[in-house]
Coordinates of C-alpha atoms and ligand atoms in Angstrom, one line a residue:
X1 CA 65.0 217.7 20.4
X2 CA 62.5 218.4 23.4
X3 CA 61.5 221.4 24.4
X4 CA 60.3 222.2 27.6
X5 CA 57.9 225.6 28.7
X6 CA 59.1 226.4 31.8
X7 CA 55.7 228.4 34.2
X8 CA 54.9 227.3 37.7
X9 CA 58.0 225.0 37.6
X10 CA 61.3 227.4 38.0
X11 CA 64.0 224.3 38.7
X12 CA 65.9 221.8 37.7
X13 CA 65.2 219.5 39.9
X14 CA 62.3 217.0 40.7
X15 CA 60.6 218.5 38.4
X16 CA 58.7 216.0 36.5
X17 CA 58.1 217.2 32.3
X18 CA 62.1 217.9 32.6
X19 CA 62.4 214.7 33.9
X20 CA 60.6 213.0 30.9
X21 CA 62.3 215.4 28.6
X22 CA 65.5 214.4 29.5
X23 CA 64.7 210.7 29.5
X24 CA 63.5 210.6 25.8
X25 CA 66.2 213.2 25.0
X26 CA 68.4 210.3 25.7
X27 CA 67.9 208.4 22.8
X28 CA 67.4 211.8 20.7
X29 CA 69.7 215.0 20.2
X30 CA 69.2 216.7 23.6
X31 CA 66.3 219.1 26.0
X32 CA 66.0 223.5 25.3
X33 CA 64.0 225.3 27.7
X34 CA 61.8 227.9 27.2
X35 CA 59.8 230.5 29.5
X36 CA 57.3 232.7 27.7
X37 CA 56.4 236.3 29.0
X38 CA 52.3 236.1 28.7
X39 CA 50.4 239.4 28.3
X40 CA 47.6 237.5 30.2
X41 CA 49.5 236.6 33.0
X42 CA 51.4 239.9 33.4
X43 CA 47.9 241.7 33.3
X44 CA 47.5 240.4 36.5
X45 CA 50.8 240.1 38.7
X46 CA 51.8 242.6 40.8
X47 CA 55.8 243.9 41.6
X48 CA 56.4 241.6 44.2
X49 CA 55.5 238.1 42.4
X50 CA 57.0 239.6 39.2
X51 CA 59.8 240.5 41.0
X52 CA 60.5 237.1 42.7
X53 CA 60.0 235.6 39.0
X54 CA 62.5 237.3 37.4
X55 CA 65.0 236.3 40.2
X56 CA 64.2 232.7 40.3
X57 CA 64.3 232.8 36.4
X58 CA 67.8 234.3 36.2
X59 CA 69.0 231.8 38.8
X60 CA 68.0 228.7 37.0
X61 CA 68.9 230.2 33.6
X62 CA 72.5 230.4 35.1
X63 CA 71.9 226.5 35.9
X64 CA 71.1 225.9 32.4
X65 CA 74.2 228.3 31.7
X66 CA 76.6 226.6 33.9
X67 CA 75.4 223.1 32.2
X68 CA 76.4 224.3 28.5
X69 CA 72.6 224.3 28.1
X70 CA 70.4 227.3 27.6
X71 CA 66.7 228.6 28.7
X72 CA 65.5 231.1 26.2
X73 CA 63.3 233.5 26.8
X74 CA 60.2 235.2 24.9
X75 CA 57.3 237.6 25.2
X76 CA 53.9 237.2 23.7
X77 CA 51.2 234.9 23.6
X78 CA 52.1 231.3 24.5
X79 CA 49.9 229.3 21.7
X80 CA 52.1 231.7 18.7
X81 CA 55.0 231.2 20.5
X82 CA 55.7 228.1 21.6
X83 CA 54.8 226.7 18.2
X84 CA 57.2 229.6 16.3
X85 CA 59.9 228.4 18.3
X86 CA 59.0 224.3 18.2
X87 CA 59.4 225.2 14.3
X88 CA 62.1 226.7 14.6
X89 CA 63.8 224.5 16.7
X90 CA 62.4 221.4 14.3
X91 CA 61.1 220.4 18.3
X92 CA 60.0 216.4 18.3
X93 CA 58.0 217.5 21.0
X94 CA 56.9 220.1 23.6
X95 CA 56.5 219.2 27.2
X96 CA 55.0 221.0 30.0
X97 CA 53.6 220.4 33.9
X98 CA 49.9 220.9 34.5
X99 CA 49.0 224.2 36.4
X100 CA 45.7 223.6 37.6
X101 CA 44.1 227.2 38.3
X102 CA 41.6 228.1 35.8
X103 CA 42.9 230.9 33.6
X104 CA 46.2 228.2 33.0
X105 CA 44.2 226.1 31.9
X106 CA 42.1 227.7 29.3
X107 CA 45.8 229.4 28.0
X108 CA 46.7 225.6 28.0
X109 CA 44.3 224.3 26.1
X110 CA 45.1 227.0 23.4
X111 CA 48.5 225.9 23.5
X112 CA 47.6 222.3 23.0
X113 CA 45.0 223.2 20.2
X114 CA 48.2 225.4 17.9
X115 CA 50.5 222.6 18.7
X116 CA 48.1 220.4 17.7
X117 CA 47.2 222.2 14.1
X118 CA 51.1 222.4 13.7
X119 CA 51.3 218.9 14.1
X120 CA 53.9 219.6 17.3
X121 CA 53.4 216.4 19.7
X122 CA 52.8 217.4 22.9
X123 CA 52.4 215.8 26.5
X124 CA 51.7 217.5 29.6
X125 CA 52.5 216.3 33.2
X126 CA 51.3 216.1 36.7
X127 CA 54.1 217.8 38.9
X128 CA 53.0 220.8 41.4
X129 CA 51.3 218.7 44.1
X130 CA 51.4 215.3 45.2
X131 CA 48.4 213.4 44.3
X132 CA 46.6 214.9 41.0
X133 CA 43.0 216.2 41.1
X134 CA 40.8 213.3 41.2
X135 CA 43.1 211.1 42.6
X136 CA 41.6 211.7 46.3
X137 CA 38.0 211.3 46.3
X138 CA 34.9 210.1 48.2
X139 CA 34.1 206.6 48.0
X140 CA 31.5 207.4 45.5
X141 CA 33.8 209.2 43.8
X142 CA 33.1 212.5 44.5
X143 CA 35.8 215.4 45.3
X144 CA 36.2 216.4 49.0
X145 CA 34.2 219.4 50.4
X146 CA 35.4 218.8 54.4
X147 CA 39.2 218.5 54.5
X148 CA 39.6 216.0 57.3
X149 CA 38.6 212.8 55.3
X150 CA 40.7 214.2 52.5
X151 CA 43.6 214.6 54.7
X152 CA 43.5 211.3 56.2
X153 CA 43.6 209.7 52.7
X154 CA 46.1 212.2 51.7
X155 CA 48.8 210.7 54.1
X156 CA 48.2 207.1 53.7
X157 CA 48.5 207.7 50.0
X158 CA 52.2 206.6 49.0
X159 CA 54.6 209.9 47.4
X160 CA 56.6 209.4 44.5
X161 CA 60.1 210.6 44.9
X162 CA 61.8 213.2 43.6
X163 CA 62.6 213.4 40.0
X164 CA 66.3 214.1 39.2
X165 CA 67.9 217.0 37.2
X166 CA 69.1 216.4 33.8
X167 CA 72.5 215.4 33.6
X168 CA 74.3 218.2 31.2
X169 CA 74.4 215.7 28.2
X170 CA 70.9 215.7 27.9
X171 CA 70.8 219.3 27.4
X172 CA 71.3 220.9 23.9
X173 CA 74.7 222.8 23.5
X174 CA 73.9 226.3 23.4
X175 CA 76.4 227.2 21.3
X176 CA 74.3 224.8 18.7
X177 CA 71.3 226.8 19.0
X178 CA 70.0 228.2 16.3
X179 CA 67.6 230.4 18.0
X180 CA 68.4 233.4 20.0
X181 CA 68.3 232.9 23.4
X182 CA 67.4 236.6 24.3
X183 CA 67.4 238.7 27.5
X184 CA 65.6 238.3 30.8
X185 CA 63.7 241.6 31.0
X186 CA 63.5 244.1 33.6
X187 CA 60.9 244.8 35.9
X188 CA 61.0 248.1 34.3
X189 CA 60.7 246.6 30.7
X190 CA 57.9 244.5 32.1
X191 CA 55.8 247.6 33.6
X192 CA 56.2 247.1 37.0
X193 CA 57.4 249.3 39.5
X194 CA 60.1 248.0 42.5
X195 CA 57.9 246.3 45.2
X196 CA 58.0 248.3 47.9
X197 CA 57.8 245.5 49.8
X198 CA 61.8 243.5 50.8
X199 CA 61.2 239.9 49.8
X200 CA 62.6 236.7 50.7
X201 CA 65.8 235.6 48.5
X202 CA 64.1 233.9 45.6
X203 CA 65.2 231.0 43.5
X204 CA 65.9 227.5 44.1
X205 CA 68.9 227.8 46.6
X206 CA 67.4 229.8 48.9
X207 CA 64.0 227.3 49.0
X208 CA 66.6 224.8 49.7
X209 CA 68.0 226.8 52.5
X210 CA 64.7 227.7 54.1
X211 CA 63.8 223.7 54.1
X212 CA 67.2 222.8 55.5
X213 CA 67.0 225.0 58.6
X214 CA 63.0 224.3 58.9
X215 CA 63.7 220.3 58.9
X216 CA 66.7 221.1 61.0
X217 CA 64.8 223.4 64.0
X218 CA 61.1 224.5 63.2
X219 CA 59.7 221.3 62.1
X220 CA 60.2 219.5 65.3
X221 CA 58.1 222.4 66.9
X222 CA 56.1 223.3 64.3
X223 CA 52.2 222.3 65.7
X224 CA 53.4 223.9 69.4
X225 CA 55.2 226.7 68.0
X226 CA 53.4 227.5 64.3
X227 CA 50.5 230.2 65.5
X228 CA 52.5 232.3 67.5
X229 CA 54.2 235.1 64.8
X230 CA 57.1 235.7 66.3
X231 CA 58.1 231.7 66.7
X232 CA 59.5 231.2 64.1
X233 CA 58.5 227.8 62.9
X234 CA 57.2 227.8 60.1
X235 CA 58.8 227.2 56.9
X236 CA 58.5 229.8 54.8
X237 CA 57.9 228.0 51.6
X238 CA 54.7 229.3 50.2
X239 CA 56.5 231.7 47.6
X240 CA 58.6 228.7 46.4
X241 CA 56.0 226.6 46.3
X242 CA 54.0 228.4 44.2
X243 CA 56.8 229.5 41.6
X244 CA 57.8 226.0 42.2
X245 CA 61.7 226.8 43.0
X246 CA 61.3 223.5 44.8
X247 CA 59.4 220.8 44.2
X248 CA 57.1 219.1 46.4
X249 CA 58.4 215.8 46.7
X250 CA 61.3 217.5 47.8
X251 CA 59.9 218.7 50.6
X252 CA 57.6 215.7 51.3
X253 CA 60.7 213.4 51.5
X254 CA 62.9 216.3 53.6
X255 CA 60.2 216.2 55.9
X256 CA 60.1 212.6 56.1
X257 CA 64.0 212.5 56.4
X258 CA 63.7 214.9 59.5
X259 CA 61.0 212.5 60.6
X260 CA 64.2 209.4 60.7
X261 CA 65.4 211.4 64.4
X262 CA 62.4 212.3 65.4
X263 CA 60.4 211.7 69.3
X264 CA 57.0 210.3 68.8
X265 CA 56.2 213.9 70.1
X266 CA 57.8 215.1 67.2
X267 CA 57.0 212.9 64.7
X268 CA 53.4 214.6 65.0
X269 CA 54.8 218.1 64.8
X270 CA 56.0 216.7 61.5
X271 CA 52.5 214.6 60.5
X272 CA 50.9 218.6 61.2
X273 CA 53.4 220.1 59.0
X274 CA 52.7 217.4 56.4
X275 CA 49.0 217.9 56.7
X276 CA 49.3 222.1 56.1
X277 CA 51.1 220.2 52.5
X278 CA 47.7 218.2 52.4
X279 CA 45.6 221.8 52.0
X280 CA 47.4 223.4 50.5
X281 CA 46.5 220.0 47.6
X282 CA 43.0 220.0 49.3
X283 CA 42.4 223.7 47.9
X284 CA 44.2 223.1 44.3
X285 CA 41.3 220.4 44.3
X286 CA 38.4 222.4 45.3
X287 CA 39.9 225.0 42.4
X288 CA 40.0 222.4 39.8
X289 CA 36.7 220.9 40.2
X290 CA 35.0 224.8 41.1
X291 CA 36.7 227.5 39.4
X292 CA 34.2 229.6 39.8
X293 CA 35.1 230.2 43.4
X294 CA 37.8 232.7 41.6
X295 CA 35.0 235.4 42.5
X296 CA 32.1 233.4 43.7
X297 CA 31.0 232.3 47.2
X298 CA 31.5 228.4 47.3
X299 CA 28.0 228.3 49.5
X300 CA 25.7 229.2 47.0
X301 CA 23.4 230.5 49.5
X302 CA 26.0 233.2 50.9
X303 CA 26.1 235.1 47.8
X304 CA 22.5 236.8 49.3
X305 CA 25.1 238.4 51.9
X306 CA 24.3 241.6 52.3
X307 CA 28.2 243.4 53.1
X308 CA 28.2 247.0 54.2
X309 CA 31.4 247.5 52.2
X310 CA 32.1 251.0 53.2
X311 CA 35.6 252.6 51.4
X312 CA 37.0 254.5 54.3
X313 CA 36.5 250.9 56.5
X314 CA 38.3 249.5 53.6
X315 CA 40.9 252.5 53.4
X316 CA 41.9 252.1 57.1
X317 CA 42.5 248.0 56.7
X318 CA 44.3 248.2 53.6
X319 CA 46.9 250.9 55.4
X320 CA 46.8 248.8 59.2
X321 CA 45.3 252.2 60.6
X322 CA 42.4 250.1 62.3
X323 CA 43.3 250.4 66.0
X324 CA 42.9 247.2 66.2
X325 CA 46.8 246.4 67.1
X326 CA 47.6 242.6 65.9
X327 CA 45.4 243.5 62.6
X328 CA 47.1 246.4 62.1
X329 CA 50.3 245.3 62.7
X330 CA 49.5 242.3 60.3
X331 CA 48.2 244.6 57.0
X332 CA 51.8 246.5 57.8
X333 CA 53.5 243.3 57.4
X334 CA 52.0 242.8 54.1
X335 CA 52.8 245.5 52.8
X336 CA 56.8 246.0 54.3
X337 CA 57.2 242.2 53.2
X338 CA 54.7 240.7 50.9
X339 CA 54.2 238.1 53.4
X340 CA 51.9 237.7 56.5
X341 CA 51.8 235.0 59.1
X342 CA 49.2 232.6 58.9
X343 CA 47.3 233.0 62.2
X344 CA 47.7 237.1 61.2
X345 CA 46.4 236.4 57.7
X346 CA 43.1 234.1 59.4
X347 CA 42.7 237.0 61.6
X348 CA 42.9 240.3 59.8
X349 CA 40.2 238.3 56.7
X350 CA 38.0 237.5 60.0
X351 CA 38.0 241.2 60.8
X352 CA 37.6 242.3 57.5
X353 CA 34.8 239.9 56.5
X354 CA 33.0 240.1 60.0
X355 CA 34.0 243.2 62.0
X356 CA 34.5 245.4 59.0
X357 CA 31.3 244.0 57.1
X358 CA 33.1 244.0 53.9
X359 CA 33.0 240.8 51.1
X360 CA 36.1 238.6 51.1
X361 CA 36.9 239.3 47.6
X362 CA 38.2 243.2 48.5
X363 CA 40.6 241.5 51.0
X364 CA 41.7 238.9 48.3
X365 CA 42.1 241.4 45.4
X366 CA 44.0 243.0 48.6
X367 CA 46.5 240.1 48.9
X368 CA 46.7 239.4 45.2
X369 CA 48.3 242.6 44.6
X370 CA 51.0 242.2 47.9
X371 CA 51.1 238.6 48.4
X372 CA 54.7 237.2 47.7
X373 CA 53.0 233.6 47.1
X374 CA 49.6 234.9 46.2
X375 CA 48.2 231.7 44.8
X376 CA 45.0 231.4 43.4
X377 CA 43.5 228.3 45.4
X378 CA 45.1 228.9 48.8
X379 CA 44.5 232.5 48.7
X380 CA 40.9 232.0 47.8
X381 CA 40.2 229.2 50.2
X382 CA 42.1 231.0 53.0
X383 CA 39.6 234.1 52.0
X384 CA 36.7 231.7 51.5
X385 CA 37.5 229.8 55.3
X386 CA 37.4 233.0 57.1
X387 CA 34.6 234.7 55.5
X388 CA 32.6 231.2 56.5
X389 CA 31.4 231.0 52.6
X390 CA 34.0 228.3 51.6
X391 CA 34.5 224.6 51.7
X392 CA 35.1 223.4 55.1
X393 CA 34.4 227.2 56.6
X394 CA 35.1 228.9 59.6
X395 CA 31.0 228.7 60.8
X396 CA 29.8 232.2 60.4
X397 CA 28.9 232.3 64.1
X398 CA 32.4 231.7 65.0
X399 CA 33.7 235.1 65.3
X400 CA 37.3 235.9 65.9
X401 CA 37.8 238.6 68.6
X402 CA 41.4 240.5 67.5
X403 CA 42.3 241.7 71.0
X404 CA 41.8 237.9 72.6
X405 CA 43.9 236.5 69.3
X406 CA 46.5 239.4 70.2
X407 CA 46.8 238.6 73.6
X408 CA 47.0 234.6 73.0
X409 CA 49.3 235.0 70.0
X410 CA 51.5 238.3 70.5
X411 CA 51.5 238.4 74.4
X412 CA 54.4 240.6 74.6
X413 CA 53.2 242.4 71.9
X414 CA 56.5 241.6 69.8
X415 CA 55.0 241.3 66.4
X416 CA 53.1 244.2 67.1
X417 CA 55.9 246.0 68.1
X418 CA 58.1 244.8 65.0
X419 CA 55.3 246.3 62.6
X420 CA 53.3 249.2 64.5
X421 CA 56.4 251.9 65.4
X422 CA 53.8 253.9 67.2
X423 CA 53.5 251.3 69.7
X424 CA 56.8 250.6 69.9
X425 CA 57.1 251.9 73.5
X426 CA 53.9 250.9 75.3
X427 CA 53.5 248.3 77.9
X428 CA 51.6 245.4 75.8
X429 CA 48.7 245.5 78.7
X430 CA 48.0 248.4 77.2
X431 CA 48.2 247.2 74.2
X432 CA 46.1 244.4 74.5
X433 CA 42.8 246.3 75.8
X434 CA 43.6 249.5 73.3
X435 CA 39.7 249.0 72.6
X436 CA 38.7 249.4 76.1
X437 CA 41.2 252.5 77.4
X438 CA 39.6 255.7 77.4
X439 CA 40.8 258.2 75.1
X440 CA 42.9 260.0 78.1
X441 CA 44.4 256.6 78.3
X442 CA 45.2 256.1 74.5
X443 CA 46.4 259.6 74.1
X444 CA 48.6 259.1 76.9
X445 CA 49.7 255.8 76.0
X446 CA 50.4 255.9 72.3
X447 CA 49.1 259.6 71.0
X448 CA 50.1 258.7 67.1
X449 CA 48.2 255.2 67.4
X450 CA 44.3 255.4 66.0
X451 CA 41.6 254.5 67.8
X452 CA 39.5 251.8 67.3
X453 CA 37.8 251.9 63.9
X454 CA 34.5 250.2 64.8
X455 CA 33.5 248.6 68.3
X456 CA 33.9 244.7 68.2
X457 CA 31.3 243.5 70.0
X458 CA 29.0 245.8 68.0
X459 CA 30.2 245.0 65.0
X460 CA 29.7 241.0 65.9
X461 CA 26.4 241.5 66.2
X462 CA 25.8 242.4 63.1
X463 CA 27.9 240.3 61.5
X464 CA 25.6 237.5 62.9
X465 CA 22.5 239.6 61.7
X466 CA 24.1 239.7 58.2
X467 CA 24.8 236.2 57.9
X468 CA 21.2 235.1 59.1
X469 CA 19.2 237.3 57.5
X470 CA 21.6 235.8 54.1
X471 CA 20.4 232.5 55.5
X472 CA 17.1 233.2 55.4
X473 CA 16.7 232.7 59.4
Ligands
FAD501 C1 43.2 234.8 54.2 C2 44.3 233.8 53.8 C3 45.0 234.0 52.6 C4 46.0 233.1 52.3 N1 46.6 233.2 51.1 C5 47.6 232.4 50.7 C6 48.3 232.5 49.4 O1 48.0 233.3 48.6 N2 49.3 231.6 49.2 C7 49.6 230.6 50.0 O2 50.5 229.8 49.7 N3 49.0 230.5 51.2 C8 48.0 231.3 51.6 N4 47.4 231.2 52.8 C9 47.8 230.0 53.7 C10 49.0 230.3 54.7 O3 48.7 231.5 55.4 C11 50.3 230.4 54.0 O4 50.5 229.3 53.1 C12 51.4 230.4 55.0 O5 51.3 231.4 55.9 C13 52.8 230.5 54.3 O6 53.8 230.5 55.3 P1 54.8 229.2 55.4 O7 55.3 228.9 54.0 O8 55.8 229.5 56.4 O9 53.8 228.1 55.8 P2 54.0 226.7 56.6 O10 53.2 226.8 57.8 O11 55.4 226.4 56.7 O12 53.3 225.7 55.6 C14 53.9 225.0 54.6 C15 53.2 225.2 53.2 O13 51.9 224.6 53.3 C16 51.0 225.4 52.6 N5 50.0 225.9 53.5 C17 50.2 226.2 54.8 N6 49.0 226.6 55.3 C18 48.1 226.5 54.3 C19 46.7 226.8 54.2 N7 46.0 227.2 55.3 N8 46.1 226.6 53.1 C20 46.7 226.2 52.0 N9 48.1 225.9 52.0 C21 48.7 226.1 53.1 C22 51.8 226.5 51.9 O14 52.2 226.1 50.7 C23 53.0 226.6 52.9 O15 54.1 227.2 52.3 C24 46.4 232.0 53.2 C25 45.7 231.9 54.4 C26 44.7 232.8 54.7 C27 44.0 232.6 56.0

């Protein structure tokens, strides 16, 4: 029998340990899988991601259900558990896919070292992105820092395709178990509260749903269309692909499908979409090779940063009462949906990091705890570009100014709109130069709406100050 742990891997399909489990199950008595509740973990997810888990966990446990087969379920710490229930199960082996952000692996390498001591065989697999860490280096070897080359090598490199679901025969009967298979808890039996926040469906029907319509309409505009909020081009993935409801070849190959009726202009809507895939591997590499960028500058020189970090500044970001309208309509976003646009998210971390003064990691401890698809490496590199301290960085003189990125971005003021109620009725000219109205003007136009929190051009001054004097210049 083979038993598979379950983690960043919630599917059936083409997903890769399953695959291999099911493959030698063939010629043995059949695969059980198994997804352990770890204190470790728990101690620092948040209602929304835990929320989304337990829904993509009870969807693909009524997959296993509906195949006679069965996904059991424990709490505790994975290195007693998995070998109890190997021993239990008299397991020939335990298979798992590789998570590559540092706090996995040191719980990994426990869980290889019990296994080990109880003589379980083991093998783990490469599965969550498309070309393994290592696998896309300089010519002398060397990981990436600048994501252009990497990029480039990234798309000539060929994808596997996906790997198939087990067929029902290769899973073990439940009725045969002799294990329980136990409850899914509750949020509630878990600690957590209800997110405040109302999430995307979860699970691995709904990813397949968002990437039929997004190969269907978005993709085709996607470079054009994906910076502007209200578009609606983008493919809303990120929360799958970081529980892994779908897999990435999946994807990959949907995308390449769409590519079959594409125009040469649209192919290269689809070669942008592709390459967003390629950072989002770019930044699981950077992790692997530097976890320390968990809570370190990656530019060792930016950790003599001097940031004001002043609580009330903080206070007003967190709760989108800047008076800066597109940031604040961005932080409301967050919060009402555990999700934030991309050209939002690059723009409120800019105005934290250089407008508010305060270090990137208060904005990322910020998104860990409402992020849908928080994600350790493309959280922290997103963090890490904007706050010009990261691989490939935003250059710290390159200072976004949130009324311009309104205007370009939001020029009707949509988003704004969607998210700020207290701007819901004023003209988006208004809107747009809220920084420059006089008070008469603001009160007028929007009386419950704050005024600015700091002056922008002030404030980029001594952002610039702050980063030089770090530079020694
Ligand atoms: C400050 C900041 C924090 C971020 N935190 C996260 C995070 O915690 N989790 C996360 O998945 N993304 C993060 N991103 C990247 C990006 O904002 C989201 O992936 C994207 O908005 C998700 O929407 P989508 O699925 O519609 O993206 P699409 O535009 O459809 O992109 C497809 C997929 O590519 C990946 N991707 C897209 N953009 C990036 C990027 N810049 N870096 C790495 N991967 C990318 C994601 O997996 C995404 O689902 C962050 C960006 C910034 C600037």
């Amino acid at each position: 029998m083979q038993l598979h742990w379950h983690r960043r891997d919630l599917r059936a399909s083409d997903n890769r340990a399953l695959a291999a489990a099911a493959d030698a199950a063939e010629a043995d008595d059949g695969v059980v899988s198994l997804f352990v509740f770890d204190p470790g973990v728990l101690e620092h997810a948040r209602p929304p991601r835990v929320s989304y888990l337990l829904k993509s966990l009870a969807e693909l446990r009524e997959w296993y259900r509906e195949q006679g087969g069965e996904l059991l379920v424990r709490r505790g710490e994975p290195e007693q558990v998995l070998v109890e229930v190997a021993l239990q199960l008299d397991a020939d082996r335990v298979v798992w896919n590789r998570d590559y952000s540092g706090l996995a692996r040191e719980r990994d390498s426990r869980v290889r070292m019990a296994l080990a001591d109880a003589d379980i065989p083991r093998e783990s697999f490469h599965d969550a992105i498309c070309h393994k860490p290592g696998s896309i280096t300089t010519n002398q070897g060397d990981p990436y820092s600048v994501f252009t080359y990497f990029g480039r090598k990234w798309q000539d490199r060929k994808k596997d395709e996906p790997f198939p679901a087990p067929n029902a025969e290769m899973l073990v009967d439940r009725a045969n178990l002799s294990v329980e298979a136990a409850n899914l808890p509750t949020l509630d039996e878990l600690g957590f509260d209800e997110p405040e926040a109302d999430l995307l469906p979860a699970g691995t029907e709904a990813a397949r749903r968002r990437l039929d319509a997004f190969c269907e309409d978005g993709i085709y505009r996607y470079e054009e269309d994906r910076d502007y909020p209200t578009r609606e081009s983008t493919s809303r993935l990120s929360a799958d692909l970081k529980y892994g409801t779908i897999g990435i070849r999946e994807v990959y190959w949907s995308t390449e499908e769409a590519r079959e009726d594409a125009t040469e202009a649209e192919a290269e809507q689809i070669d942008e979409f592709q390459s967003q895939l390629a950072w989002r591997e770019f930044y699981t590499h950077v992790l692997w090779f530097n976890p320390e960028v968990v809570s370190q500058n990656y530019k060792e020189y930016e950790n003599a940063i001097e940031w004001e970090n002043d609580d009330e500044l903080l206070a007003s970001w967190k709760d989108g009462n800047t008076g800066y309208p597109i940031v604040d309509a961005g932080m409301r976003q967050l919060r009402a949906e555990g999700f934030m646009h991309n050209r939002v998210r690059m723009i409120v971390a800019s105005f934290l990091t250089k407008d508010l003064l305060i270090d990137w990691r208060e904005g990322y401890d910020w998104f860990r705890q409402k992020l849908v698809d928080h994600d350790t490496a493309n959280d922290n590199g997103g963090w890490q570009w904007a706050a010009s301290t990261g691989t490939d960085a935003q250059p710290y003189f390159r200072i976004f100014n949130p009324m311009t990125q309104g205007e370009r971005y939001d020029p009707d003021a949509e988003y704004i709109k969607t998210y700020v109620e207290e701007l819901e009725a004023t003209d988006p000219e208004i809107i747009h130069s809220w920084h420059e109205a006089s008070l008469t003007q603001r009160r007028n136009a929007a009386p419950e709406y704050p005024d600015p929190i700091v002056d922008h051009s002030e404030r980029r001054e001594q952002a610039l100050a702050m980063f030089e004097a770090a530079r020694g210049e």
